Short mmCIF file of C-alpha atoms in Angstrom, two decimals:
data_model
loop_
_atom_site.label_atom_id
_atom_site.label_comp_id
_atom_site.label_asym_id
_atom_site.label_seq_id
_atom_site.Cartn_x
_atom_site.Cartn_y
_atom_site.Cartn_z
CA UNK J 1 67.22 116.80 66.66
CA UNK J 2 69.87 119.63 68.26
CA UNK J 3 72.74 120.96 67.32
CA UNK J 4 75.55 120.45 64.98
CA UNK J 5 77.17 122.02 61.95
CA UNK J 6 76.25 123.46 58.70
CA UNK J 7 78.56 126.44 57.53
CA UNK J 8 79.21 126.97 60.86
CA UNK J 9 78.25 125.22 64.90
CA UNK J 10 74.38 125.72 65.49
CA UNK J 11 72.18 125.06 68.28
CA UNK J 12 68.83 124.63 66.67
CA UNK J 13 66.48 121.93 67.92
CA UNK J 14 63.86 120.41 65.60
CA UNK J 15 60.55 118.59 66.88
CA UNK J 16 59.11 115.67 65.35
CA UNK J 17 55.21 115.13 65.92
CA UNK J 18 55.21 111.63 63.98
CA UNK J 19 53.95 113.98 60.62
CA UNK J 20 55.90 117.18 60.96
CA UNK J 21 58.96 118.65 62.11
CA UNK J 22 58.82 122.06 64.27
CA UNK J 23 61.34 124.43 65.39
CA UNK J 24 62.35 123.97 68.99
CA UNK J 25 64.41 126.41 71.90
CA UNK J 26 67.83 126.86 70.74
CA UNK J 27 70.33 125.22 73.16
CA UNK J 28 72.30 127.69 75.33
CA UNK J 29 76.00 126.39 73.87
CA UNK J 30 76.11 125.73 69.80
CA UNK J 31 78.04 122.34 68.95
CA UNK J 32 79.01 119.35 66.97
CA UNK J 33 79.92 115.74 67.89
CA UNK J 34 77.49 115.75 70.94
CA UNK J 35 74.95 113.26 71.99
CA UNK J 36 72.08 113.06 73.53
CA UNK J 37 69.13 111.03 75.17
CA UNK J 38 65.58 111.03 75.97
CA UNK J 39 61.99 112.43 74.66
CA UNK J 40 61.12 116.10 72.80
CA UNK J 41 59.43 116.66 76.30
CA UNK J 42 62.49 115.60 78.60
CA UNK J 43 65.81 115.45 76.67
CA UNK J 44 69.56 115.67 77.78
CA UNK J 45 72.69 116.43 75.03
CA UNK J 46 75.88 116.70 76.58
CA UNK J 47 79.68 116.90 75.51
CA UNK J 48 80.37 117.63 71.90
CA UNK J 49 82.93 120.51 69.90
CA UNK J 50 83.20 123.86 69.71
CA UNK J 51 87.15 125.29 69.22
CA UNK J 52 87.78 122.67 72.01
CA UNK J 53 85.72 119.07 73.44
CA UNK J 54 83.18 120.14 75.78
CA UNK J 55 82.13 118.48 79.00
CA UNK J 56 78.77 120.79 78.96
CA UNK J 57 75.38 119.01 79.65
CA UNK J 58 72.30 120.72 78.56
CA UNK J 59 68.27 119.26 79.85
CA UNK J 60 65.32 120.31 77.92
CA UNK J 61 61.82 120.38 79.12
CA UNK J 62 60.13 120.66 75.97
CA UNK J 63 60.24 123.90 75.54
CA UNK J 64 63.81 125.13 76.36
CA UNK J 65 67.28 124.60 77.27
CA UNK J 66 69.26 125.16 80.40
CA UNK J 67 71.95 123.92 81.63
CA UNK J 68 72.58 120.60 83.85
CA UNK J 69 75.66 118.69 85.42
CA UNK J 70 78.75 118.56 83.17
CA UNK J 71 80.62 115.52 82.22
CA UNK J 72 83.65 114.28 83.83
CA UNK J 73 85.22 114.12 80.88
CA UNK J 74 85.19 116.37 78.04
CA UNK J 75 84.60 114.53 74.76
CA UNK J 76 83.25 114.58 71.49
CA UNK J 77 81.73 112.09 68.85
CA UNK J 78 80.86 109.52 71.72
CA UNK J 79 77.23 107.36 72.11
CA UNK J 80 74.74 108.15 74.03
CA UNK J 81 71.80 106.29 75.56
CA UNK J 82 69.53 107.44 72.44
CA UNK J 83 66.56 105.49 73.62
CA UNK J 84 66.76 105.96 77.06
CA UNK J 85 65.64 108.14 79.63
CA UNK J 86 67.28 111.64 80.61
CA UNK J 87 66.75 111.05 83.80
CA UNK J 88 69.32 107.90 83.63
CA UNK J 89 71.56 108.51 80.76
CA UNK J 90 74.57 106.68 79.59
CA UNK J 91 77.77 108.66 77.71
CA UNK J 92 80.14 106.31 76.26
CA UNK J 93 83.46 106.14 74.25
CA UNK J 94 84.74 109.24 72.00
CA UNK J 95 87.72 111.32 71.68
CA UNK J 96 89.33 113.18 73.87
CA UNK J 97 93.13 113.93 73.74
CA UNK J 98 92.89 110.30 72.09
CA UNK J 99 90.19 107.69 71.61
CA UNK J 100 88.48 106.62 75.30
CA UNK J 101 86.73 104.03 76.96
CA UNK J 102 85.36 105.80 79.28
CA UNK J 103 81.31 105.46 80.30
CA UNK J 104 79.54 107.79 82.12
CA UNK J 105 76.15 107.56 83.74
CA UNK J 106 73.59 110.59 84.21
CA UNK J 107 71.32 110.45 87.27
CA UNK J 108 68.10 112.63 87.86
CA UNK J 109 65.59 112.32 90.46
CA UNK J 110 63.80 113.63 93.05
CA UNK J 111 66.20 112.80 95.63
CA UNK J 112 69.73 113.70 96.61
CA UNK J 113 71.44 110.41 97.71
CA UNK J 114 74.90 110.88 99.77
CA UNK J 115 76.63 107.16 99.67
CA UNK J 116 78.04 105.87 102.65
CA UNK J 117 81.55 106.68 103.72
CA UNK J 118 84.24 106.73 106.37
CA UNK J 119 85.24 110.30 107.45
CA UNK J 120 88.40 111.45 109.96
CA UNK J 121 87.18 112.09 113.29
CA UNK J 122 89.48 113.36 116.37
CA UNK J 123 92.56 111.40 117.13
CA UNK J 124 92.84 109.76 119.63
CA UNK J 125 95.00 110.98 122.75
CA UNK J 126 97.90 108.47 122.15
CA UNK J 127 99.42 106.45 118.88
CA UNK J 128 98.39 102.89 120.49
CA UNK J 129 97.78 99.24 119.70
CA UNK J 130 95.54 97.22 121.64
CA UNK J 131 93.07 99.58 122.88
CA UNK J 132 89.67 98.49 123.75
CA UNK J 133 86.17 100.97 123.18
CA UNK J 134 82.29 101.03 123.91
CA UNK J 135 79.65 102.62 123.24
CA UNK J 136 78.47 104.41 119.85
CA UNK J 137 80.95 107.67 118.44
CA UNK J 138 79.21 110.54 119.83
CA UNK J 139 79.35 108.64 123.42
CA UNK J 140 82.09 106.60 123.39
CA UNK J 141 84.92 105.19 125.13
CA UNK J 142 88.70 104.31 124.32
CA UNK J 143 90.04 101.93 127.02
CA UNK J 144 94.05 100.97 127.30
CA UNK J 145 96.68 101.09 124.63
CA UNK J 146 100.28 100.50 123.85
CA UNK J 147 102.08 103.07 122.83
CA UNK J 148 105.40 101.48 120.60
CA UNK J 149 108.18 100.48 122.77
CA UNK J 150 106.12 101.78 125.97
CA UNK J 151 104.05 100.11 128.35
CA UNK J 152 100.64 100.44 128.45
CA UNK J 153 98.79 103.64 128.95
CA UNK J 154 96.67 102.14 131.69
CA UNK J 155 94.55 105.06 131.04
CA UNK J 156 90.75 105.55 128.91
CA UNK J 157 89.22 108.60 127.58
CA UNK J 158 85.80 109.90 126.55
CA UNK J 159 84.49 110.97 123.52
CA UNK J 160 81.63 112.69 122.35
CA UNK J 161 82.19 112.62 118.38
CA UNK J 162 84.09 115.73 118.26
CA UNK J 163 86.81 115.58 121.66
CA UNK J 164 88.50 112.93 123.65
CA UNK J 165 88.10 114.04 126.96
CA UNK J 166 87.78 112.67 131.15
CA UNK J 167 90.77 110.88 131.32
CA UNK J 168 90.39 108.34 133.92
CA UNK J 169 92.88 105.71 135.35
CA UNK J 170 92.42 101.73 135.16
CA UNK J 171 91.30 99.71 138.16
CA UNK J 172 94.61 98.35 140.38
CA UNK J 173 93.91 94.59 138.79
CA UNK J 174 94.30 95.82 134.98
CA UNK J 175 98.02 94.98 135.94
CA UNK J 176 101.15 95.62 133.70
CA UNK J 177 99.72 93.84 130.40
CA UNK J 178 96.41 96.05 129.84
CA UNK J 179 93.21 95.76 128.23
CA UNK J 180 91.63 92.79 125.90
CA UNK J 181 88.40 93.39 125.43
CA UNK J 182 85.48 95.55 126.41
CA UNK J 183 81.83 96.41 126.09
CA UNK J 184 79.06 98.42 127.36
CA UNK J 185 78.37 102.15 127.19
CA UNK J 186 80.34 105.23 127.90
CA UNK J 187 79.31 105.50 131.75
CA UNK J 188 78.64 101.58 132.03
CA UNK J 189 81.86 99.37 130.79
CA UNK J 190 83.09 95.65 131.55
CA UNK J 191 86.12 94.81 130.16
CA UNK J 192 88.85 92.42 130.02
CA UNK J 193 92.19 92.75 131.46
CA UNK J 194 95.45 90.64 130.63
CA UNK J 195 96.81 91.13 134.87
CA UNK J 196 100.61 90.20 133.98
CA UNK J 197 102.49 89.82 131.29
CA UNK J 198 104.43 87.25 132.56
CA UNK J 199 105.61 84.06 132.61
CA UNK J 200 103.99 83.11 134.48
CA UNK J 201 100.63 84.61 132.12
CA UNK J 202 97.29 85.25 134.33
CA UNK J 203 94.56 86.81 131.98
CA UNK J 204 91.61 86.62 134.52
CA UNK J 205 91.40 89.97 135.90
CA UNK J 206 88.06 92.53 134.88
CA UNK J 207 87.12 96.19 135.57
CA UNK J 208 83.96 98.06 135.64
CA UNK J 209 83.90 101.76 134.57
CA UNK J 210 80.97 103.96 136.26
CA UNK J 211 81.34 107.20 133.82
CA UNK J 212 83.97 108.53 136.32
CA UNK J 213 86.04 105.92 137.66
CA UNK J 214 87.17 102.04 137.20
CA UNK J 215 87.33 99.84 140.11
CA UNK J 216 88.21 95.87 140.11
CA UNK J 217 85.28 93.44 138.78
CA UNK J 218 84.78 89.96 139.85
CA UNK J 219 88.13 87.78 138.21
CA UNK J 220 86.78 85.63 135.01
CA UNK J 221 86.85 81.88 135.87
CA UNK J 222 88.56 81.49 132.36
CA UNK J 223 92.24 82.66 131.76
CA UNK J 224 92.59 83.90 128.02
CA UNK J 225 92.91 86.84 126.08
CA UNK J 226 92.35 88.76 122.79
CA UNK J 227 88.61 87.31 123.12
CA UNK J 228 85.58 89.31 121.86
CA UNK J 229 82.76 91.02 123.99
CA UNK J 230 79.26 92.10 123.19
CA UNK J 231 76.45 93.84 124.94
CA UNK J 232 76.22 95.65 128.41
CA UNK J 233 77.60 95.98 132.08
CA UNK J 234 75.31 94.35 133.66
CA UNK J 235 74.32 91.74 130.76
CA UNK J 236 77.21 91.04 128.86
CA UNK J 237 79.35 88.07 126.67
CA UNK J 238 82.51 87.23 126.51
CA UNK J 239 83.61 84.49 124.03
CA UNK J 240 86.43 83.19 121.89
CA UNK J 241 90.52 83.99 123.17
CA UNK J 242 93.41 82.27 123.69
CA UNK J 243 95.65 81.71 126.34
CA UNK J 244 99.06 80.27 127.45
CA UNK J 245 100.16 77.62 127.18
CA UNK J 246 96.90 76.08 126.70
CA UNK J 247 96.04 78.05 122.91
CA UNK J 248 93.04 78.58 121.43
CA UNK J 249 89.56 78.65 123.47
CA UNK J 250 85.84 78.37 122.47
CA UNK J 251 84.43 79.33 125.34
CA UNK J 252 81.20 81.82 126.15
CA UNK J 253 80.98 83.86 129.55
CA UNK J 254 78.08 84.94 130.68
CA UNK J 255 77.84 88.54 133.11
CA UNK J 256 75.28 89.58 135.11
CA UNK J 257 77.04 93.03 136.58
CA UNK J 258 78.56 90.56 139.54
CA UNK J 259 79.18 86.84 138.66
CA UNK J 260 80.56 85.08 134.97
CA UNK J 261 79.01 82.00 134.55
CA UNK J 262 80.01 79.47 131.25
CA UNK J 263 77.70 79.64 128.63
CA UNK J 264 77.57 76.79 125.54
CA UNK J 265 80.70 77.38 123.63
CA UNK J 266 81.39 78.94 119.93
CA UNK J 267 81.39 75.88 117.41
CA UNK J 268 85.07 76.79 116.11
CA UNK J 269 87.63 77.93 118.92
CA UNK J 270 89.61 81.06 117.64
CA UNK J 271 90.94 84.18 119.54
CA UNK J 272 91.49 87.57 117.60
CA UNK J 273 87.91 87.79 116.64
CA UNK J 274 85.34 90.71 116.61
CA UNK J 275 82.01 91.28 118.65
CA UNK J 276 79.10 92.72 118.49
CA UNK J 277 75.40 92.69 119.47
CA UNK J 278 73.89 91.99 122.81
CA UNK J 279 74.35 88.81 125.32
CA UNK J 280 71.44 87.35 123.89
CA UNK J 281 71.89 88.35 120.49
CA UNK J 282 75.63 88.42 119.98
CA UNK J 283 78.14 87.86 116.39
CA UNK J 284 81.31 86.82 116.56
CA UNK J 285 83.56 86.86 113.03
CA UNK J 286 86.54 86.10 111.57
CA UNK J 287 89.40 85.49 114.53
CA UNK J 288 92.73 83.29 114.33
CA UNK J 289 94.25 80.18 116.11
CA UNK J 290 97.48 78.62 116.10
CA UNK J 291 98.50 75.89 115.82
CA UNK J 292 98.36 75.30 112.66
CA UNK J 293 98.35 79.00 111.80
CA UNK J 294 94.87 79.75 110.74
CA UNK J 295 92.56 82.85 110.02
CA UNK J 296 88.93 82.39 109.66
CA UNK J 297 86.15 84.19 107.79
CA UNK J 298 83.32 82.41 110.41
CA UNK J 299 80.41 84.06 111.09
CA UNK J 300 78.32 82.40 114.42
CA UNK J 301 75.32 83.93 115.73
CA UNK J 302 74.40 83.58 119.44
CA UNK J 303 70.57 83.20 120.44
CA UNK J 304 71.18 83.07 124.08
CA UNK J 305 71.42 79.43 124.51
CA UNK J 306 74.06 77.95 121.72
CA UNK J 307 76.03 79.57 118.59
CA UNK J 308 74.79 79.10 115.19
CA UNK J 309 77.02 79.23 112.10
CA UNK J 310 76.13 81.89 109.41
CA UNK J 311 77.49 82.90 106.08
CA UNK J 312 81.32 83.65 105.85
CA UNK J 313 82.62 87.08 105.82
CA UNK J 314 83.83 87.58 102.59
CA UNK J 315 87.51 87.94 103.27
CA UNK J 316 89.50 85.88 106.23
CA UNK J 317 90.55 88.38 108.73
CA UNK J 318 91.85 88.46 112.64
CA UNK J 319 92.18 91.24 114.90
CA UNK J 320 89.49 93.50 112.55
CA UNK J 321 86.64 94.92 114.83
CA UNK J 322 82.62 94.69 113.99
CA UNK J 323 79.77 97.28 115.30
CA UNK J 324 76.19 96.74 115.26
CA UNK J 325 73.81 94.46 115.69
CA UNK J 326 73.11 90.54 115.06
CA UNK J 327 70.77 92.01 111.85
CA UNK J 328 72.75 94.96 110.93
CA UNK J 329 76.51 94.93 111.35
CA UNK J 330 79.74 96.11 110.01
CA UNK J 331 83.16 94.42 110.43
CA UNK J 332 86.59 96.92 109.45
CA UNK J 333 90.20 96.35 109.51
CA UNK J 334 91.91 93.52 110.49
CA UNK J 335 94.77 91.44 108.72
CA UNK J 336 95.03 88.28 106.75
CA UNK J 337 98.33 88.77 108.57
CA UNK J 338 98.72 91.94 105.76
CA UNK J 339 96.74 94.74 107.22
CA UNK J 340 93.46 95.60 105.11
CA UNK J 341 91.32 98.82 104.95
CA UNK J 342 88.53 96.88 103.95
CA UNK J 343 84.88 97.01 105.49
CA UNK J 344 81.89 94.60 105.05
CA UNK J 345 78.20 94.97 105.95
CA UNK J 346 76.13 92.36 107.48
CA UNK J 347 72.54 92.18 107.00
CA UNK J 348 71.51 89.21 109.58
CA UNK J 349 72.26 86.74 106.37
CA UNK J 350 75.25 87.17 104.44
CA UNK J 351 78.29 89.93 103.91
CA UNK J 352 78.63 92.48 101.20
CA UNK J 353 81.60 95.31 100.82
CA UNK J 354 81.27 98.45 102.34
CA UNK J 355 83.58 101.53 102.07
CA UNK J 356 87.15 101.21 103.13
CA UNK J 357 89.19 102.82 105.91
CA UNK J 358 91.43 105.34 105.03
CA UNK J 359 93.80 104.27 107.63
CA UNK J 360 94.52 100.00 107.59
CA UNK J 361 94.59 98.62 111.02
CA UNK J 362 93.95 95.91 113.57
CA UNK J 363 93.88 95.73 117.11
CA UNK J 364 92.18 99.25 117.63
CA UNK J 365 89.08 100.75 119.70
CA UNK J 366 85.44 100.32 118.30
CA UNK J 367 82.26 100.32 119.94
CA UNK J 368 80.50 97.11 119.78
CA UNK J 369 77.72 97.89 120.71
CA UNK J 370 77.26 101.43 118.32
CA UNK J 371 74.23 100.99 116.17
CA UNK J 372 75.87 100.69 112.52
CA UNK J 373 75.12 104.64 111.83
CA UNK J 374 77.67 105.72 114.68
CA UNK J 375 80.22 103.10 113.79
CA UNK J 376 83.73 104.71 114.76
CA UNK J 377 87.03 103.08 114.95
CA UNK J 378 90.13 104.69 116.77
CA UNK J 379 93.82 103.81 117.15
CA UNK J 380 95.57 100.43 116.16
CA UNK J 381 98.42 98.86 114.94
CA UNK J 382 99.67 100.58 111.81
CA UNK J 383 102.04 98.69 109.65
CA UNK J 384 104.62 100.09 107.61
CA UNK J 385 105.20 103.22 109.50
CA UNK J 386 107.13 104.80 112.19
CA UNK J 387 106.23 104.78 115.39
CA UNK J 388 103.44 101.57 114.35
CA UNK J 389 101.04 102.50 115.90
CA UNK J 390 98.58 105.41 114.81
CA UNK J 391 96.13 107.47 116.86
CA UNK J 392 93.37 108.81 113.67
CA UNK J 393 89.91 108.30 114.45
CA UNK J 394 87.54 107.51 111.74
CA UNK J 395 83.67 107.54 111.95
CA UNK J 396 81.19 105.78 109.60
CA UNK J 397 78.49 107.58 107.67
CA UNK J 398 75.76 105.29 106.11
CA UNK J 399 74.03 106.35 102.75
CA UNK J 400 71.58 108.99 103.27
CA UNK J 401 68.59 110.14 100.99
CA UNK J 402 66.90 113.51 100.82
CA UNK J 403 64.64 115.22 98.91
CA UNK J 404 65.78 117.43 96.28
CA UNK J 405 62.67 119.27 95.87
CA UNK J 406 60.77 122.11 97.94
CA UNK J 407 57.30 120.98 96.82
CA UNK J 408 55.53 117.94 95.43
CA UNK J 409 52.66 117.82 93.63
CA UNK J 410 49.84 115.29 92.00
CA UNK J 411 48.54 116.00 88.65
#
C-alpha cells in the first residue's frame, strides 16, 4: 500500500507479509489518486495528485523508490493493472482536464527494442517520375527519370546511403522515352529501355551499366514496358508489361549477361507490377491491366521453371515497388489509382502492414534486389503537388533489439 491522503498527501508504503503489515521506503513524490501494479518486491505507482495531475512513475525494488518513465498523460483516479506485473503494466481511464479513455501500457525488460521505420535519406538529384534503381541503399543506383513537363534525364547516379554521386549518361539505344525497369547491383545493371516514344512505340531496347559507363545490351525479343525485373546482370528476369497496341503481357525473360530467352509465363498478365528476388527465386505483386481497368493484389512466386500463386497483398496496388527476397520482402507505394504511403512485409507466406512512407508515391527508384534491411525508395510521381514529381529519398530501418544491461548474471 503507497501513498495517498490523510490530513495532508503522504508517501508512505506499507508491507504485507500475509500476517503483518511493515513500514516500507517512502516514495520520492507524495500523492493521491495514483495507481499502481505489481509485487512488495517489484512494484510500479504512477500518475496521481498533488496541487496538479501528475504523469510521474515511480518502481520499487522492495526496498525503495526511484523514479521510472512518466506517463504520457498526466492523470489522476485512473485503474491500474493491480494484479499484474510491473514489468508490463496497464494505466487506464481517469481525469485529466475532463474524464479520458485513454490506456497506457508500461514496458520493462532487459532489452531496448527500436521498431521499424522509414527515415529521409538524400534526395535524389532531380524531382522525377519513372526512374528505375538497383542494388541495396548504401550501394545503390537511380537510373532515368522524368522531370514534369521535361524529357527524360537520360542520366543515373550513385549512391552510397548518404550522397548521390558518378553521374553517368545512358547507352545511345535508351532513346527519347527512357527507362522501365532495372536490376542488378550498383557496378552490374540490366535494365529496360522504352527506345521511342512514338507512334510508332518500340520498347525492345536494353543497357548494361559496368560501375562507370552504360553501353547498348542485346534488344529484348518482347516489345513492352512498365514490366518488373529481379536478380542480376548476368542472371536476371524480366516479366509482366504491357505494350502497344497489343496491352497487357504475361510473359518471363530469361538473361544470361548476352542473350533473353522466354521463360514459362506469369499465370495473370498485368504490367505496373513490382519485383524482387533472384531469376530463380523471383516475386512479382500487385500490377494493373486494361482493358477492363483492373489493379491486382497477386502475389506469384517463381521457382525457376513456372510461377506459383501466393497469398494476396493486402491492398490492390500498381506502380508500388517491392525489395527483398522471395522469403523476406517488402512492397511500398503504389496507387489504387489514389497514391498510398502504405508498406507491407512478406514473409515467404502471406502479407502483414509495415510502416508507411512519409512521402506517397508510385513509379519511383528501389532496389530490388536490397536485402529488406537496406530497403530505400527514391523519387516518383507525387500527386497533389507542384511540380508532381518529388526527388526525397527514404530508407527503411527494420526493428532492432539490444540489450539494456551492462552485465548479466545467474543466481
Amino acid at each position: 500500500v503507497f501513498g495517498g491522503q490523510t490530513t495532508a498527501k503522504v508517501g508512505n508504503t506499507e508491507v504485507y507479509d500475509g500476517s503483518n503489515w511493515t513500514a516500507g521506503g517512502t516514495m520520492n513524490t507524495a500523492r493521491e489518486g495514483l495507481a499502481g501494479s505489481g509485487s512488495n518486491t517489484l512494484g510500479l505507482c504512477f500518475g496521481g495528485y498533488t496541487t496538479t495531475n501528475l504523469a510521474n512513475a515511480e518502481e520499487y525494488n522492495g526496498t525503495s523508490w526511484s523514479e521510472g518513465p512518466d506517463l504520457s498523460t498526466a492523470r489522476r483516479f485512473m485503474g491500474g493493472s493491480v494484479g499484474g506485473t510491473a514489468p508490463a503494466s496497464l494505466a487506464f481511464g481517469g481525469f485529466a482536464s475532463n474524464d479520458t479513455a485513454v490506456t497506457e501500457e508500461f514496458n520493462n525488460s532487459a532489452n531496448i527494442i527500436t521498431v521499424a521505420a522509414w527515415s529521409s535519406g538524400t534526395n535524389f538529384p532531380t524531382s522525377s517520375s519513372a526512374v528505375a534503381g538497383a542494388g541495396p541503399r548504401d550501394a545503390a543506383i537511380g537510373i532515368g527519370g522524368y522531370p514534369e513537363g521535361s524529357p527524360p534525364t537520360g542520366k543515373s547516379f550513385e549512391y552510397d546511403g548518404t550522397s548521390w554521386s558518378a553521374e553517368a549518361t545512358l547507352n545511345p539505344n535508351t532513346g527519347t522515352a527512357g527507362v522501365s525497369s532495372a536490376t542488378g547491383t550498383q557496378t552490374a545493371v540490366i535494365n529496360a529501355q522504352n527506345t521511342s516514344g512514338g507512334p510508332p512505340y518500340q520498347y525492345i531496347a536494353a543497357g548494361e551499366y559496368d560501375g562507370s559507363s552504360w553501353s547498348n545490351a542485346t534488344n529484348r525479343p518482347s516489345d513492352n514496358y512498365s514490366q518488373a525485373m529481379s536478380g542480376t546482370q548476368t542472371a536476371g528476369l524480366l516479366f509482366g508489361g504491357t505494350s502497344s497496341p497489343t496491352g497487357t503481357m504475361n510473359i518471363t525473360l530469361s538473361y544470361d549477361g548476352t542473350n533473353w530467352t522466354a521463360e514459362e509465363a506469369l499465370n495473370q498478365g498485368r504490367s505496373e507490377l513490382a519485383g524482387s528476388g533472384t531469376a530463380t527465386a523471383a516475386l512479382g505483386t500487385g500490377g494493373y491491366s486494361n482493358p477492363p481497368a483492373t489493379v491486382f493484389a497477386n502475389t506469384e512466386e517463381y521457382g525457376g521453371e513456372s510461377w506459383t500463386a501466393s497469398n494476396a497483398l493486402l491492398t490492390a496496388l500498381r506502380n508500388g515497388r517491392s525489395s527483398g527476397t522471395q522469403t523476406d520482402a517488402i512492397f511500398m507505394g503504389g496507387g489504387t489509382p489514389t497514391y498510398t504511403t502504405a508498406s507491407f512485409k512478406y514473409d515467404g507466406t502471406s502479407w502483414s502492414t509495415a510502416p508507411s512512407l512519409a512521402t506517397a508515391r508510385n513509379n519511383f527508384a528501389a532496389g530490388g534486389t536490397s536485402p529488406v534491411a537496406a530497403a530505400w525508395g527514391s523519387g516518383g510521381y507525387y500527386p497533389g503537388s507542384s511540380p508532381n514529381r518529388t526527388n526525397t529519398t527514404e530508407h527503411f530501418n527494420v526493428q532492432t533489439t539490444a540489450l539494456n544491461v551492462k552485465t548479466l548474471t545467474q543466481s
